[in-house]
């Protein structure tokens, strides 16, 4: 009975560990461009080991919504290690997106005040996929990925390096 109880305890402990998702992406880069309003301008690069660099230009951490922000210096360069659960959420969304099947370009430039986003992904097999999305409305799944990057700016512990 002791052995059975011990075996049961071991099984329970191992089943409670967080599920680590193996990344098929060596580098994930997202860049959000400017618009005529107060759109956040930044580039975030995440490596397969979850280390990340955030190059924040304007409207990322400030509470103000003033064009005067453009006369201020850029917000800075920050680093962090993305929390495992958040990284796994990003990987799941990218897998759901089917990165290799993305179009190279989305959006119509008939409206001139929309931000452009760039999703650049290097896969572990050596291939890469670059997608440009004018207006950030490429597809419902892409919008979900963009929101994950926006959330990462707020949910991680970023350390300013310059």
PDB file of N, CA and C in Angstrom, residues 15-69:
ATOM      1  N   UNK A  15       2.478  15.495 -12.954  1.00  0.00           N
ATOM      2  CA  UNK A  15       1.385  16.021 -13.766  1.00  0.00           C
ATOM      3  C   UNK A  15       1.090  17.480 -13.443  1.00  0.00           C
ATOM      4  N   UNK A  16       1.538  17.983 -12.298  1.00  0.00           N
ATOM      5  CA  UNK A  16       1.302  19.373 -11.922  1.00  0.00           C
ATOM      6  C   UNK A  16       2.335  20.328 -12.490  1.00  0.00           C
ATOM      7  N   UNK A  17       3.416  19.812 -13.042  1.00  0.00           N
ATOM      8  CA  UNK A  17       4.434  20.688 -13.615  1.00  0.00           C
ATOM      9  C   UNK A  17       3.856  21.412 -14.820  1.00  0.00           C
ATOM     10  N   UNK A  18       4.331  22.635 -15.047  1.00  0.00           N
ATOM     11  CA  UNK A  18       3.840  23.390 -16.199  1.00  0.00           C
ATOM     12  C   UNK A  18       4.291  22.694 -17.474  1.00  0.00           C
ATOM     13  N   UNK A  19       3.417  22.727 -18.457  1.00  0.00           N
ATOM     14  CA  UNK A  19       3.722  22.113 -19.732  1.00  0.00           C
ATOM     15  C   UNK A  19       4.611  23.052 -20.528  1.00  0.00           C
ATOM     16  N   UNK A  20       5.805  22.633 -20.836  1.00  0.00           N
ATOM     17  CA  UNK A  20       6.719  23.452 -21.611  1.00  0.00           C
ATOM     18  C   UNK A  20       6.488  23.147 -23.090  1.00  0.00           C
ATOM     19  N   UNK A  21       6.214  24.182 -23.847  1.00  0.00           N
ATOM     20  CA  UNK A  21       5.994  24.035 -25.266  1.00  0.00           C
ATOM     21  C   UNK A  21       7.332  24.235 -25.968  1.00  0.00           C
ATOM     22  N   UNK A  22       7.714  23.287 -26.789  1.00  0.00           N
ATOM     23  CA  UNK A  22       8.968  23.383 -27.526  1.00  0.00           C
ATOM     24  C   UNK A  22       8.783  24.372 -28.669  1.00  0.00           C
ATOM     25  N   UNK A  23       9.675  25.328 -28.775  1.00  0.00           N
ATOM     26  CA  UNK A  23       9.554  26.365 -29.785  1.00  0.00           C
ATOM     27  C   UNK A  23      10.141  25.917 -31.110  1.00  0.00           C
ATOM     28  N   UNK A  24       9.382  26.120 -32.169  1.00  0.00           N
ATOM     29  CA  UNK A  24       9.914  25.874 -33.501  1.00  0.00           C
ATOM     30  C   UNK A  24      10.378  27.179 -34.134  1.00  0.00           C
ATOM     31  N   UNK A  25      10.451  28.241 -33.292  1.00  0.00           N
ATOM     32  CA  UNK A  25      10.866  29.561 -33.745  1.00  0.00           C
ATOM     33  C   UNK A  25      12.170  29.932 -33.045  1.00  0.00           C
ATOM     34  N   UNK A  26      13.178  30.336 -33.816  1.00  0.00           N
ATOM     35  CA  UNK A  26      14.434  30.743 -33.186  1.00  0.00           C
ATOM     36  C   UNK A  26      14.386  32.211 -32.775  1.00  0.00           C
ATOM     37  N   UNK A  27      13.705  33.048 -33.556  1.00  0.00           N
ATOM     38  CA  UNK A  27      13.558  34.466 -33.234  1.00  0.00           C
ATOM     39  C   UNK A  27      12.168  34.933 -33.660  1.00  0.00           C
ATOM     40  N   UNK A  28      11.501  35.657 -32.771  1.00  0.00           N
ATOM     41  CA  UNK A  28      10.204  36.244 -33.069  1.00  0.00           C
ATOM     42  C   UNK A  28      10.351  37.750 -32.876  1.00  0.00           C
ATOM     43  N   UNK A  29      10.092  38.499 -33.921  1.00  0.00           N
ATOM     44  CA  UNK A  29      10.231  39.950 -33.846  1.00  0.00           C
ATOM     45  C   UNK A  29       8.925  40.607 -34.270  1.00  0.00           C
ATOM     46  N   UNK A  30       8.492  41.568 -33.492  1.00  0.00           N
ATOM     47  CA  UNK A  30       7.289  42.335 -33.809  1.00  0.00           C
ATOM     48  C   UNK A  30       7.630  43.807 -33.733  1.00  0.00           C
ATOM     49  N   UNK A  31       7.244  44.554 -34.753  1.00  0.00           N
ATOM     50  CA  UNK A  31       7.494  45.986 -34.781  1.00  0.00           C
ATOM     51  C   UNK A  31       6.181  46.706 -35.043  1.00  0.00           C
ATOM     52  N   UNK A  32       5.883  47.692 -34.221  1.00  0.00           N
ATOM     53  CA  UNK A  32       4.691  48.512 -34.382  1.00  0.00           C
ATOM     54  C   UNK A  32       5.125  49.907 -34.794  1.00  0.00           C
ATOM     55  N   UNK A  33       4.618  50.359 -35.936  1.00  0.00           N
ATOM     56  CA  UNK A  33       5.001  51.657 -36.470  1.00  0.00           C
ATOM     57  C   UNK A  33       4.065  52.770 -36.044  1.00  0.00           C
ATOM     58  N   UNK A  34       4.408  53.964 -36.474  1.00  0.00           N
ATOM     59  CA  UNK A  34       3.678  55.176 -36.090  1.00  0.00           C
ATOM     60  C   UNK A  34       2.380  55.330 -36.873  1.00  0.00           C
ATOM     61  N   UNK A  35       1.501  56.146 -36.325  1.00  0.00           N
ATOM     62  CA  UNK A  35       0.302  56.592 -37.007  1.00  0.00           C
ATOM     63  C   UNK A  35       0.214  58.103 -36.788  1.00  0.00           C
ATOM     64  N   UNK A  36      -0.857  58.731 -37.255  1.00  0.00           N
ATOM     65  CA  UNK A  36      -0.997  60.174 -37.044  1.00  0.00           C
ATOM     66  C   UNK A  36      -1.529  60.492 -35.652  1.00  0.00           C
ATOM     67  N   UNK A  37      -1.769  59.474 -34.836  1.00  0.00           N
ATOM     68  CA  UNK A  37      -2.262  59.677 -33.479  1.00  0.00           C
ATOM     69  C   UNK A  37      -1.206  59.317 -32.456  1.00  0.00           C
ATOM     70  N   UNK A  38      -1.601  58.553 -31.456  1.00  0.00           N
ATOM     71  CA  UNK A  38      -0.729  58.219 -30.338  1.00  0.00           C
ATOM     72  C   UNK A  38      -0.462  56.714 -30.266  1.00  0.00           C
ATOM     73  N   UNK A  39      -0.252  56.094 -31.396  1.00  0.00           N
ATOM     74  CA  UNK A  39       0.012  54.653 -31.451  1.00  0.00           C
ATOM     75  C   UNK A  39       1.387  54.361 -30.854  1.00  0.00           C
ATOM     76  N   UNK A  40       1.490  53.308 -30.047  1.00  0.00           N
ATOM     77  CA  UNK A  40       2.802  52.921 -29.516  1.00  0.00           C
ATOM     78  C   UNK A  40       3.754  52.570 -30.654  1.00  0.00           C
ATOM     79  N   UNK A  41       4.985  53.051 -30.535  1.00  0.00           N
ATOM     80  CA  UNK A  41       6.006  52.786 -31.546  1.00  0.00           C
ATOM     81  C   UNK A  41       7.118  52.000 -30.846  1.00  0.00           C
ATOM     82  N   UNK A  42       7.312  50.766 -31.269  1.00  0.00           N
ATOM     83  CA  UNK A  42       8.320  49.927 -30.615  1.00  0.00           C
ATOM     84  C   UNK A  42       8.668  48.720 -31.471  1.00  0.00           C
ATOM     85  N   UNK A  43       9.744  48.047 -31.085  1.00  0.00           N
ATOM     86  CA  UNK A  43      10.128  46.772 -31.679  1.00  0.00           C
ATOM     87  C   UNK A  43      10.486  45.833 -30.536  1.00  0.00           C
ATOM     88  N   UNK A  44       9.914  44.633 -30.566  1.00  0.00           N
ATOM     89  CA  UNK A  44      10.207  43.621 -29.556  1.00  0.00           C
ATOM     90  C   UNK A  44      10.759  42.385 -30.258  1.00  0.00           C
ATOM     91  N   UNK A  45      11.905  41.907 -29.761  1.00  0.00           N
ATOM     92  CA  UNK A  45      12.545  40.714 -30.307  1.00  0.00           C
ATOM     93  C   UNK A  45      12.654  39.678 -29.205  1.00  0.00           C
ATOM     94  N   UNK A  46      12.142  38.482 -29.472  1.00  0.00           N
ATOM     95  CA  UNK A  46      12.148  37.404 -28.477  1.00  0.00           C
ATOM     96  C   UNK A  46      12.896  36.212 -29.064  1.00  0.00           C
ATOM     97  N   UNK A  47      13.868  35.712 -28.301  1.00  0.00           N
ATOM     98  CA  UNK A  47      14.647  34.550 -28.706  1.00  0.00           C
ATOM     99  C   UNK A  47      13.991  33.268 -28.174  1.00  0.00           C
ATOM    100  N   UNK A  48      14.420  32.132 -28.686  1.00  0.00           N
ATOM    101  CA  UNK A  48      13.858  30.841 -28.281  1.00  0.00           C
ATOM    102  C   UNK A  48      14.075  30.536 -26.797  1.00  0.00           C
ATOM    103  N   UNK A  49      15.110  31.144 -26.194  1.00  0.00           N
ATOM    104  CA  UNK A  49      15.357  30.930 -24.765  1.00  0.00           C
ATOM    105  C   UNK A  49      14.534  31.892 -23.894  1.00  0.00           C
ATOM    106  N   UNK A  50      13.581  32.627 -24.518  1.00  0.00           N
ATOM    107  CA  UNK A  50      12.637  33.553 -23.870  1.00  0.00           C
ATOM    108  C   UNK A  50      13.260  34.907 -23.534  1.00  0.00           C
ATOM    109  N   UNK A  51      14.553  35.114 -23.837  1.00  0.00           N
ATOM    110  CA  UNK A  51      15.124  36.441 -23.601  1.00  0.00           C
ATOM    111  C   UNK A  51      14.535  37.394 -24.635  1.00  0.00           C
ATOM    112  N   UNK A  52      14.301  38.632 -24.205  1.00  0.00           N
ATOM    113  CA  UNK A  52      13.643  39.594 -25.080  1.00  0.00           C
ATOM    114  C   UNK A  52      14.276  40.968 -24.958  1.00  0.00           C
ATOM    115  N   UNK A  53      14.206  41.712 -26.038  1.00  0.00           N
ATOM    116  CA  UNK A  53      14.655  43.102 -26.086  1.00  0.00           C
ATOM    117  C   UNK A  53      13.477  43.933 -26.593  1.00  0.00           C
ATOM    118  N   UNK A  54      13.206  45.013 -25.884  1.00  0.00           N
ATOM    119  CA  UNK A  54      12.155  45.946 -26.271  1.00  0.00           C
ATOM    120  C   UNK A  54      12.806  47.285 -26.574  1.00  0.00           C
ATOM    121  N   UNK A  55      12.687  47.725 -27.812  1.00  0.00           N
ATOM    122  CA  UNK A  55      13.188  49.033 -28.220  1.00  0.00           C
ATOM    123  C   UNK A  55      11.978  49.953 -28.305  1.00  0.00           C
ATOM    124  N   UNK A  56      11.749  50.712 -27.233  1.00  0.00           N
ATOM    125  CA  UNK A  56      10.560  51.561 -27.114  1.00  0.00           C
ATOM    126  C   UNK A  56      10.868  52.972 -27.588  1.00  0.00           C
ATOM    127  N   UNK A  57      10.092  53.435 -28.549  1.00  0.00           N
ATOM    128  CA  UNK A  57      10.282  54.791 -29.066  1.00  0.00           C
ATOM    129  C   UNK A  57       9.383  55.778 -28.319  1.00  0.00           C
ATOM    130  N   UNK A  58       8.077  55.725 -28.582  1.00  0.00           N
ATOM    131  CA  UNK A  58       7.135  56.673 -27.979  1.00  0.00           C
ATOM    132  C   UNK A  58       5.795  55.997 -27.703  1.00  0.00           C
ATOM    133  N   UNK A  59       5.074  56.531 -26.717  1.00  0.00           N
ATOM    134  CA  UNK A  59       3.700  56.133 -26.366  1.00  0.00           C
ATOM    135  C   UNK A  59       3.581  54.704 -25.835  1.00  0.00           C
ATOM    136  N   UNK A  60       4.641  54.159 -25.253  1.00  0.00           N
ATOM    137  CA  UNK A  60       4.597  52.802 -24.706  1.00  0.00           C
ATOM    138  C   UNK A  60       4.329  52.801 -23.209  1.00  0.00           C
ATOM    139  N   UNK A  61       4.986  53.675 -22.493  1.00  0.00           N
ATOM    140  CA  UNK A  61       4.872  53.683 -21.040  1.00  0.00           C
ATOM    141  C   UNK A  61       4.326  54.995 -20.506  1.00  0.00           C
ATOM    142  N   UNK A  62       4.262  56.000 -21.350  1.00  0.00           N
ATOM    143  CA  UNK A  62       3.790  57.307 -20.887  1.00  0.00           C
ATOM    144  C   UNK A  62       2.273  57.319 -20.813  1.00  0.00           C
ATOM    145  N   UNK A  63       1.748  58.095 -19.902  1.00  0.00           N
ATOM    146  CA  UNK A  63       0.306  58.211 -19.736  1.00  0.00           C
ATOM    147  C   UNK A  63      -0.254  59.346 -20.589  1.00  0.00           C
ATOM    148  N   UNK A  64       0.615  60.263 -20.976  1.00  0.00           N
ATOM    149  CA  UNK A  64       0.165  61.417 -21.736  1.00  0.00           C
ATOM    150  C   UNK A  64      -0.135  61.086 -23.181  1.00  0.00           C
ATOM    151  N   UNK A  65      -0.991  61.869 -23.773  1.00  0.00           N
ATOM    152  CA  UNK A  65      -1.296  61.727 -25.185  1.00  0.00           C
ATOM    153  C   UNK A  65      -1.093  63.080 -25.838  1.00  0.00           C
ATOM    154  N   UNK A  66       0.161  63.416 -26.051  1.00  0.00           N
ATOM    155  CA  UNK A  66       0.510  64.707 -26.613  1.00  0.00           C
ATOM    156  C   UNK A  66       1.541  64.516 -27.714  1.00  0.00           C
ATOM    157  N   UNK A  67       1.367  65.282 -28.766  1.00  0.00           N
ATOM    158  CA  UNK A  67       2.350  65.241 -29.858  1.00  0.00           C
ATOM    159  C   UNK A  67       3.713  65.730 -29.385  1.00  0.00           C
ATOM    160  N   UNK A  68       3.756  66.427 -28.238  1.00  0.00           N
ATOM    161  CA  UNK A  68       5.030  66.888 -27.677  1.00  0.00           C
ATOM    162  C   UNK A  68       5.950  65.721 -27.334  1.00  0.00           C
ATOM    163  N   UNK A  69       5.362  64.548 -27.185  1.00  0.00           N
ATOM    164  CA  UNK A  69       6.169  63.366 -26.850  1.00  0.00           C
ATOM    165  C   UNK A  69       7.232  63.105 -27.919  1.00  0.00           C
TER     166      UNK A  69
END
